XYZ file of C-alpha atoms in Angstrom:
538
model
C 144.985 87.035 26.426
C 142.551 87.781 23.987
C 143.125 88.559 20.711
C 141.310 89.876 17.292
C 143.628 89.726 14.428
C 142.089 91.510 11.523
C 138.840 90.062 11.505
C 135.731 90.672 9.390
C 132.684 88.853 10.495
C 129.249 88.099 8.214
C 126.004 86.456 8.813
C 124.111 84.313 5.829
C 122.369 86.943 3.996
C 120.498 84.241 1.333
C 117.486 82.236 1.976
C 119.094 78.764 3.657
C 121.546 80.513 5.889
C 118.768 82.779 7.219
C 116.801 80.050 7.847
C 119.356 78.049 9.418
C 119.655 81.520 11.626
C 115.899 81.181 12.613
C 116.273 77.672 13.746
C 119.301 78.643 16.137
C 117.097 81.578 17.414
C 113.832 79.317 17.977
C 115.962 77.188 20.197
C 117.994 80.268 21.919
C 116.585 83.701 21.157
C 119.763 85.413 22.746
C 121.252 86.208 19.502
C 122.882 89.848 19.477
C 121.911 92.305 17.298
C 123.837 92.572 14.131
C 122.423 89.662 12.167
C 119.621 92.298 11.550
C 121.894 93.761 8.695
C 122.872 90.898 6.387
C 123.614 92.670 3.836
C 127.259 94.060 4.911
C 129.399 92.777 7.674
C 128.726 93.406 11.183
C 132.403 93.710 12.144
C 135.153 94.827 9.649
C 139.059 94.579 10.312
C 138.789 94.382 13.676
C 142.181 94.335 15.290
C 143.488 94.614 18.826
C 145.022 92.647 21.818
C 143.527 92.484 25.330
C 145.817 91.717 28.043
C 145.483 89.649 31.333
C 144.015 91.213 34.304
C 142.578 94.544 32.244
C 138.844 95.494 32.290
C 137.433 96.428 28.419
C 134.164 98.190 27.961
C 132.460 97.566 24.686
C 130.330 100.861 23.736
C 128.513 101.567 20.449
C 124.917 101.983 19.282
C 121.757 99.863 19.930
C 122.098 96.611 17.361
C 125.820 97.848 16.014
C 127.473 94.322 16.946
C 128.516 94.322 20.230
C 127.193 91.496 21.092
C 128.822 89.518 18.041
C 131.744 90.714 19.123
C 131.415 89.342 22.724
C 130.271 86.239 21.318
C 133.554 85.831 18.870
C 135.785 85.585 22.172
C 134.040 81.784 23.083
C 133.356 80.855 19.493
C 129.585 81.322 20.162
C 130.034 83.323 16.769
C 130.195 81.311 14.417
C 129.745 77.746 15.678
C 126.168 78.514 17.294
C 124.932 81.351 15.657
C 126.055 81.232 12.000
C 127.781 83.687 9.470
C 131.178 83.788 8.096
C 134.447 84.866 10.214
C 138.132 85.681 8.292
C 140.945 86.783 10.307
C 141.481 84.695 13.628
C 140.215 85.306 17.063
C 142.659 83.944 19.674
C 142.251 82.926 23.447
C 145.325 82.281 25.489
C 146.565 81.406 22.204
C 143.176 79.263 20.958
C 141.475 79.535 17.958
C 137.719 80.050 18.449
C 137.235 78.768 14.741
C 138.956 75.596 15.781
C 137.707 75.146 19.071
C 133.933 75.613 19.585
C 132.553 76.926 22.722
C 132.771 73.703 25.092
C 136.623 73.517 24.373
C 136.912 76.858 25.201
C 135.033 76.587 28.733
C 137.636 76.378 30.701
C 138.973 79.415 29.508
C 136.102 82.152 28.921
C 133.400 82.313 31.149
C 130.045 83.989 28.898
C 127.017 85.400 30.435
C 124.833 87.082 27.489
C 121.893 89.250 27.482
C 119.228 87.027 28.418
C 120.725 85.257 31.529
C 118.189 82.627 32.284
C 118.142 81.421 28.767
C 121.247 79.662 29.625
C 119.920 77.810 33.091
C 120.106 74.178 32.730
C 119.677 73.199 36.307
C 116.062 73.893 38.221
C 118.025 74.864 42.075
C 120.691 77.516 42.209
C 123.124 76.133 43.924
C 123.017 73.536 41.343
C 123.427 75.963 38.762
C 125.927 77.686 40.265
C 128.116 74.484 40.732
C 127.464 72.954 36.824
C 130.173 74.518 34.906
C 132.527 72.711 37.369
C 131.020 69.742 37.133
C 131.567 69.334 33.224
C 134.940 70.475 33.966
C 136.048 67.906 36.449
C 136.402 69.832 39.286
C 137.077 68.168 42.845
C 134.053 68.334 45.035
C 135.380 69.844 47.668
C 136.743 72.714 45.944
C 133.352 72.780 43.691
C 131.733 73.526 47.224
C 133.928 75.968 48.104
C 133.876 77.941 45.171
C 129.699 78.002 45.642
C 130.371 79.374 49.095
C 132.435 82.148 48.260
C 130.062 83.142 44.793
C 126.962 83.330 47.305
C 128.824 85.455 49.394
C 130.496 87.941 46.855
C 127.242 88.360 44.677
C 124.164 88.277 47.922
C 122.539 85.582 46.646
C 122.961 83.487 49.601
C 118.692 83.774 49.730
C 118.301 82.152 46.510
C 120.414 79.141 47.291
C 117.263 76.859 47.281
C 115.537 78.993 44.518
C 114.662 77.603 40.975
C 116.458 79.702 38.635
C 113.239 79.661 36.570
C 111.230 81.634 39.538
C 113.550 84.403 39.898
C 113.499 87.857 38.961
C 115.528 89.595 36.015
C 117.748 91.283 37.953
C 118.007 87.960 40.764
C 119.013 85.963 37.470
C 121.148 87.936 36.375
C 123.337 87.894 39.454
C 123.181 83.753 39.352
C 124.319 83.432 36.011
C 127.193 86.133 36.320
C 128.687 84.087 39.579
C 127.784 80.701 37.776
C 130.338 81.809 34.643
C 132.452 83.314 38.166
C 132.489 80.081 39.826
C 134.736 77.726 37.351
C 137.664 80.526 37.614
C 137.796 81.005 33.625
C 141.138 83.266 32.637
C 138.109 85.470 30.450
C 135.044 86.662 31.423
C 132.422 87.863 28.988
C 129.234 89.985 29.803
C 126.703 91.319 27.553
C 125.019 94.337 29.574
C 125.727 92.555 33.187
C 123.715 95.457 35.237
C 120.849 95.755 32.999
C 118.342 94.109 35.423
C 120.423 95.238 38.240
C 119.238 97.822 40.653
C 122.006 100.235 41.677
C 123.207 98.976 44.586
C 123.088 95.482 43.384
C 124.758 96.682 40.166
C 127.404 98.215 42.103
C 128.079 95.461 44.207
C 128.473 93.153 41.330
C 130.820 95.432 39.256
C 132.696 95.850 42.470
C 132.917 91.827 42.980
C 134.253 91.337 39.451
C 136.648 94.373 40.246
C 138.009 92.505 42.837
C 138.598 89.422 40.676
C 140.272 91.133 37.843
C 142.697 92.655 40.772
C 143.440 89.835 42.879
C 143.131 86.459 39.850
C 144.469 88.975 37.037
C 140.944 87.705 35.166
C 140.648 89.584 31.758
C 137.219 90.720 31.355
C 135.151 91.913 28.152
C 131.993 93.814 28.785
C 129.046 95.481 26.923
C 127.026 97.991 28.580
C 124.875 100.578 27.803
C 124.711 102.073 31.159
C 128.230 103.360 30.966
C 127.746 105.606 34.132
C 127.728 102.366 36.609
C 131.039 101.403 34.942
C 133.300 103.610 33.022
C 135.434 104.319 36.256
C 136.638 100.374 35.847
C 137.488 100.233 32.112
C 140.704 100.512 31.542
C 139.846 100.791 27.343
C 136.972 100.627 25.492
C 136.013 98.948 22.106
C 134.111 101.742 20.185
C 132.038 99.481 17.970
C 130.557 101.466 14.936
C 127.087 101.300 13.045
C 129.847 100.616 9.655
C 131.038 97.423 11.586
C 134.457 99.972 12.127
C 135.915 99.025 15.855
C 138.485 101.374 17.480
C 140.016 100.874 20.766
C 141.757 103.163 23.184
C 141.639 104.612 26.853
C 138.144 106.107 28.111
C 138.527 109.359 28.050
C 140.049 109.915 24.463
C 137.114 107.455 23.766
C 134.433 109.006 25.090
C 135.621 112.865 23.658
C 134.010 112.770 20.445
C 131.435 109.890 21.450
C 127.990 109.880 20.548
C 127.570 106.811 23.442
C 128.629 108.500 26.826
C 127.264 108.854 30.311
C 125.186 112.177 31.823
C 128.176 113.156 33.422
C 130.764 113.230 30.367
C 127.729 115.211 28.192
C 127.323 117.619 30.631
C 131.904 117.997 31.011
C 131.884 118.110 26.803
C 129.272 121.025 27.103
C 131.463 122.728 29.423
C 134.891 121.870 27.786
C 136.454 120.365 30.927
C 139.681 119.238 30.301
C 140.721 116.606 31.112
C 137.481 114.744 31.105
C 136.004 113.826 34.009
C 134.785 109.934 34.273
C 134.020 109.696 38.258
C 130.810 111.616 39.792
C 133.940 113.682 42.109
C 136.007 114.377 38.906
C 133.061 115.881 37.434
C 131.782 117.760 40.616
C 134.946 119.506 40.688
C 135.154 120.496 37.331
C 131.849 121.946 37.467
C 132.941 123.864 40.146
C 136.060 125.079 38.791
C 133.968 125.727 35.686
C 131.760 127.865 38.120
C 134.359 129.666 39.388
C 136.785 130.649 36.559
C 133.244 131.729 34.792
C 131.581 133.700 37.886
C 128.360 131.524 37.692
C 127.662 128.827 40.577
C 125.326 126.592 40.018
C 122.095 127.692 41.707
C 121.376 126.630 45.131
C 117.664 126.193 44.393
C 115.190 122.881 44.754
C 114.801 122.366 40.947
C 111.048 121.689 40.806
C 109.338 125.064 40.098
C 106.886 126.010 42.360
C 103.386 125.725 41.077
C 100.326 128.554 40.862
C 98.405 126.357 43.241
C 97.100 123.096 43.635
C 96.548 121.218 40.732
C 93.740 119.905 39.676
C 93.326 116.682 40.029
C 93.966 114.581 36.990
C 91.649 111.599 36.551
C 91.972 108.211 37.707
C 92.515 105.386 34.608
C 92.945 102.278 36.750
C 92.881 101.959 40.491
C 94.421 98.670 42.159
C 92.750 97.086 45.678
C 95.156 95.031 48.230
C 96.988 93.199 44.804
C 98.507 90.108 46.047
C 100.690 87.847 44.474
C 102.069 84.379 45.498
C 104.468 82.092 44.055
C 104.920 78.693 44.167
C 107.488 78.010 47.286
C 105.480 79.998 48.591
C 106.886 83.354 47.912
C 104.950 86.319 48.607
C 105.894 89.232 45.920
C 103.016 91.590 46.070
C 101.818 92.147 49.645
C 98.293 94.026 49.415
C 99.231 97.039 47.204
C 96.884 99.986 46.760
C 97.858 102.084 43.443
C 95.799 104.609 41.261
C 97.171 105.436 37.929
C 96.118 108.969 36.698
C 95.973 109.845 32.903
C 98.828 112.530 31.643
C 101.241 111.008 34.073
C 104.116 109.011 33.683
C 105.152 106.717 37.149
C 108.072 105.089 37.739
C 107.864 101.745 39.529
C 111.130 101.211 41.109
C 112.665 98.807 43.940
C 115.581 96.316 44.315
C 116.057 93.595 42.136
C 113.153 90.957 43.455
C 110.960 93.951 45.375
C 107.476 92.547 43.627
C 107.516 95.170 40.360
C 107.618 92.437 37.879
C 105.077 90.607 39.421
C 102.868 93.549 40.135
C 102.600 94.645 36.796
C 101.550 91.331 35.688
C 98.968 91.030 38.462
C 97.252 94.364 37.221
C 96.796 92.548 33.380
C 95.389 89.355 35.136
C 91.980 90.971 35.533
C 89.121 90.287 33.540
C 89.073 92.101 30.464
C 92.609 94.298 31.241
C 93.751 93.422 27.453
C 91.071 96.243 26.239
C 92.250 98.897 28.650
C 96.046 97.961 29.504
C 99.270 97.306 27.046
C 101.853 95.624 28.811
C 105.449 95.438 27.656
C 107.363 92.663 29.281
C 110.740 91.961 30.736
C 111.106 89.761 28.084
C 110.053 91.202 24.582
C 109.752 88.087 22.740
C 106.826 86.989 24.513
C 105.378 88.616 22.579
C 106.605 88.048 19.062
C 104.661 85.396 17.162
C 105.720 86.152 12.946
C 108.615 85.068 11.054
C 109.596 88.532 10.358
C 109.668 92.505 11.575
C 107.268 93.268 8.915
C 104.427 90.904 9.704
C 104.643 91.801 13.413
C 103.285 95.077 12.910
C 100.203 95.861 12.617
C 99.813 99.000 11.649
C 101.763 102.057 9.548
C 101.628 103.543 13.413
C 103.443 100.582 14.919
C 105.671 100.931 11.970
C 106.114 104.517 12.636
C 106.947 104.182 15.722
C 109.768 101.195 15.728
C 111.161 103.521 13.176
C 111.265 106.289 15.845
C 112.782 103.790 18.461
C 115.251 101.951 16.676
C 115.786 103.431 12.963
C 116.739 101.119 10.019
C 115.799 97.291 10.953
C 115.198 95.528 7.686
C 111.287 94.640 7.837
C 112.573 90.980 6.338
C 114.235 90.231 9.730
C 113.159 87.448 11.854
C 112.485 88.893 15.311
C 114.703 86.494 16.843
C 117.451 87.507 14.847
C 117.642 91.571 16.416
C 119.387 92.270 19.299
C 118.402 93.068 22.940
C 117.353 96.761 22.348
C 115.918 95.820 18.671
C 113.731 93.370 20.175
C 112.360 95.611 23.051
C 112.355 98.536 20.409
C 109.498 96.393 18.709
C 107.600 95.079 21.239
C 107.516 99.109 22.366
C 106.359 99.386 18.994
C 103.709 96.879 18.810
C 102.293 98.031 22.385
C 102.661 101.859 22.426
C 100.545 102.218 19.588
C 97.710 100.083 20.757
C 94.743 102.075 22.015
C 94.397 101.349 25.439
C 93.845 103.799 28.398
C 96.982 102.817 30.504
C 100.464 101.265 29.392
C 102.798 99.169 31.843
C 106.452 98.546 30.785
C 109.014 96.491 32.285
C 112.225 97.570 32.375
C 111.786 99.607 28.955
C 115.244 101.085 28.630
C 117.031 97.893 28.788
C 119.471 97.208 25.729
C 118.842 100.698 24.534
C 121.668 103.199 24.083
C 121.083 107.177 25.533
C 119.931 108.379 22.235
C 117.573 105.462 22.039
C 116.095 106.017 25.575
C 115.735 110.209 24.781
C 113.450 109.316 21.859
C 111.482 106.857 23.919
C 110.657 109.376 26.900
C 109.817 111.860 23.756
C 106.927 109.033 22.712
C 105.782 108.341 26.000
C 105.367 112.088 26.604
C 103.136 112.351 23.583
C 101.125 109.588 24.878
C 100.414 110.725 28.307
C 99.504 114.256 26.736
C 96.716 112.409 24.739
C 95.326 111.371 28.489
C 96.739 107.848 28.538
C 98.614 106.644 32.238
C 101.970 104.926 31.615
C 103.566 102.399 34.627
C 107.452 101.661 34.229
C 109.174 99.443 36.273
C 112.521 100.124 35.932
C 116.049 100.331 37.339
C 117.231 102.790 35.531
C 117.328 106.645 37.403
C 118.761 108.123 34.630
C 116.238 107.340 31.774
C 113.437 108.125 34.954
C 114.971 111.618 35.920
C 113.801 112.620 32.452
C 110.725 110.582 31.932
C 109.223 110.303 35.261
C 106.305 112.453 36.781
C 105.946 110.393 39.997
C 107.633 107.276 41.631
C 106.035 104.588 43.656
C 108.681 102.782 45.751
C 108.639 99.070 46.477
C 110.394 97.332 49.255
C 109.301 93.497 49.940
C 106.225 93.643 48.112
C 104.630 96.720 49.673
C 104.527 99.935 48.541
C 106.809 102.050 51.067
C 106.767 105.440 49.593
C 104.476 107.721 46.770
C 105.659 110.658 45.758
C 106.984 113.290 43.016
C 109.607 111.910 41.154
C 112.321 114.358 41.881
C 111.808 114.059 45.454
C 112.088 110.541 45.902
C 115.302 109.923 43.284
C 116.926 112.923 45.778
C 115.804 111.174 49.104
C 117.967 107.927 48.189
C 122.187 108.916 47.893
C 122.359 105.084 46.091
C 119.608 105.874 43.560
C 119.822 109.691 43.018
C 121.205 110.476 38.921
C 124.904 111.450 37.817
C 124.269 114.995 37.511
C 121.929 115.412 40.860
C 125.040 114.354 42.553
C 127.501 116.451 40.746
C 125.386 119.594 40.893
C 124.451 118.959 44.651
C 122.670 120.802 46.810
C 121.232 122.541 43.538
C 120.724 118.734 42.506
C 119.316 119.194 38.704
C 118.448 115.708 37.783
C 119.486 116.058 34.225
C 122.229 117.306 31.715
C 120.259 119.978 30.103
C 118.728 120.809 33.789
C 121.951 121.662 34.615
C 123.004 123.557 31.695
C 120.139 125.534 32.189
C 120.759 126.237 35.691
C 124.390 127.337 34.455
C 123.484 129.822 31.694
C 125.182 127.227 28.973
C 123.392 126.005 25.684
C 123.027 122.524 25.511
């Protein structure tokens, strides 16, 4: 169905084509990351076949070229964003270099990593029903089709909704059942549950499940949050840092892999064999570990009791009855009382369209908040304003620190031009090393691989030790069960439950980490928690 026969792929590395690159980003900054290293090709000899109806998970590091390589399949690479392409890239026997992305429409359905950059309509529904429209499709199947999309993704709610007013995680869901609803034989999704909460992430991943089973759909998907969907691949694409791709089936992938979920570190460390890839594979390997060895897994709460109360740790911004209104209306914050203490890092979680967004940009509204609060958005270029890495930061800090985050972007690159974690990895940059007393981020792991996130808990650790409060909004229990002090809950705009952070990610089955539930009732909420708790070095 989908086929890469030997192909090497290049973007411009002089002057014109890199300005010619620019332009293409200025107009559509959803560019993948790869461009950032002109100087060598971002893929190299990449060969293999992808047959109807199979599920292929694209893996590799933060700004390797996994999104280039998504963007290959529809001819978005070259046609739209540039560079050079030998070897051929086939769909249901199609070139891509002959046939640029609107001829290929019918075929390959492409949602990429910044959903609502794609929206051309201003009502879902609308949206939802436009890719059949340029495609001729009879009305009343067009309706039809909407129906049954609503249905399979939840977003029956947003029906009215304009696309521009909806949270990252509510657009991300329209624009994966808008590529859905025109039936395309190939589906293509750059990090699909990155906005997602986890039960909305799992009900989408389930949905496209089903349509791979029952309309043999063959779909291509990057992710970096491999432990929502490694138990659907049937392969992965190993994409390299060299522009090297190797494919095979998960588990002989992920052995040696420097990219794999909490649960397949924690199975390497114990040399389970074969390798789990389900949370019940790996809870009874553990326990078969456990037994063989003579060591169970302590049945013990993991947070250590203290000496005593605390002392309290002082307050660096206190919120009043924050409300927030949208047009329509829509009422996303609903009177919220917070206090933010310094050394303390709170996660700010909720499903997808719960009021966090929203919140966090109601606390930089006040008077004066740019002197005492950083905020890093959903959307990292909002804040980029240079033609290049270099003259965004402003400092050797800031420098340091992107560095830290994302090692080895040229400083000649046009912000644009990086890719979903590059771009975040300098806006972290820009606004982790300002000196305010409280930073707020917004969805701060998204596009960043595991090694990535690890070194970004490790910075906001050092921050909150120097007395600043950080706020992160964020979907992701995994990269909170090793950052997070405390969670604040959100449900409907209103905060519905404060406490320590352990205790809440345990209280909620859906949103409780890999290795809590394979370690259960001991429930250690990370891989070297668990290690620990079973006498093995990390």
């Amino acid at each position: 169905m989908i086929v890469f026969d030997n192909v090497t792929f290049s973007y411009p590395g002089d002057e014109a084509g890199a300005e010619r690159g620019r332009r293409r980003s200025a107009r559509r900054p959803d560019q993948g990351g790869a461009r950032a290293q002109a100087s060598r090709p971002v893929l190299r000899d990449v060969d293999f076949r992808l047959r109807p109806g199979e599920l292929t998970l694209v893996i590799g590091p933060t700004g390797a070229g996994k999104s280039t390589l998504l963007k290959a399949v529809n001819g978005l690479a070259p046609h739209f964003t540039g560079g050079h392409l030998v070897g051929r890239v086939l769909v249901d026997g199609r070139s891509t270099a002959e046939n640029p992305p609107r001829k290929l429409a019918d075929l390959v359905g492409y949602v990429g990593q910044d959903p609502a950059a794609g929206f051309v309509t201003d009502r879902v529904e609308d949206e939802l029903a436009y890719s059949m429209e340029q495609l001729g499709t009879a009305p009343a199947t067009m309706r039809a089709r909407v129906e049954e999309i609503l249905d399979l993704l939840g977003i029956t709610a947003l029906r009215e909704r304009d696309p521009a007013q909806l949270s990252a995680g509510e657009a991300q869901r329209v624009a994966i059942g808008a590529a859905l609803t025109a039936h395309p034989k190939a589906l293509v999704l750059d990090e699909p549950t990155s906005a997602l909460d986890p039960a909305a992430a799992e009900d989408v991943m389930a949905a496209i499940a089903r349509l791979v089973d029952d309309l043999d759909i063959t779909v291509l998907m990057a992710e970096h949050r491999l432990e929502r969907v490694i138990q659907l691949a049937d392969r992965i694409v190993r994409v390299h840092p060299d522009g090297r791709v190797d494919i095979g089936p998960p588990r002989a992938q992920l052995s040696d892999s420097a990219i794999a979920p909490p649960l397949v570190r924690l199975a390497r460390a114990l040399r389970c064999d074969p390798l789990p890839l389900t949370v019940r594979e790996a809870r009874r390997a553990v326990r078969a570990w456990s037994a063989e060895h003579h060591h169970p897994v302590p049945d013990a709460d993991p947070l250590v009791p203290g000496e005593g109360p605390a002392a309290p740790k002082p307050v660096v911004l206190s919120a009043k009855a924050v409300t927030v209104t949208h047009p329509g209306p829509v009422r996303a914050v609903r009177g919220v009382d917070m206090e933010l203490r310094a050394g303390e890092i709170t996660g700010l979680m909720g499903r997808n369209g719960a009021g966090k967004t929203s919140l966090l940009w109601a606390l930089t509204a006040e008077p004066g908040a740019e002197r005492w609060l950083a905020l890093v958005p959903s959307e990292p270029t909002d804040l980029f304003c240079a033609d290049s890495v270099a003259a965004e930061l402003p400092s050797p800090a800031a420098a340091a620190a992107l560095e830290e985050l994302a090692p080895g972007i040229p400083p000649a690159t046009h912000p644009r031009d990086l890719s979903e974690g590059q771009r975040l990895a300098l806006a972290l940059a820009l606004q982790l090393t300002r000196d305010t007393a409280v930073i707020a981020l917004d969805e701060p792991s998204r596009g960043l691989d595991y090694a990535a996130k690890e070194r970004l808990t490790v910075i906001l650790r050092r921050l909150v030790a120097q007395g600043k409060g950080v706020l992160v909004a964020s979907h992701d229990v995994e990269f909170l069960a090793g950052a997070a002090d405390r969670i604040v809950w959100l449900a409907d705009g209103r905060v519905v439950a404060d406490g320590p952070a352990a205790e809440l990610l345990l209280s909620v089955p859906a949103h409780a980490p890999q290795i809590a539930k394979v370690t259960a009732p001991a429930a250690r909420l990370t891989v070297e928690a668990a290690l620990a708790a079973l006498g093995v070095a990390p």
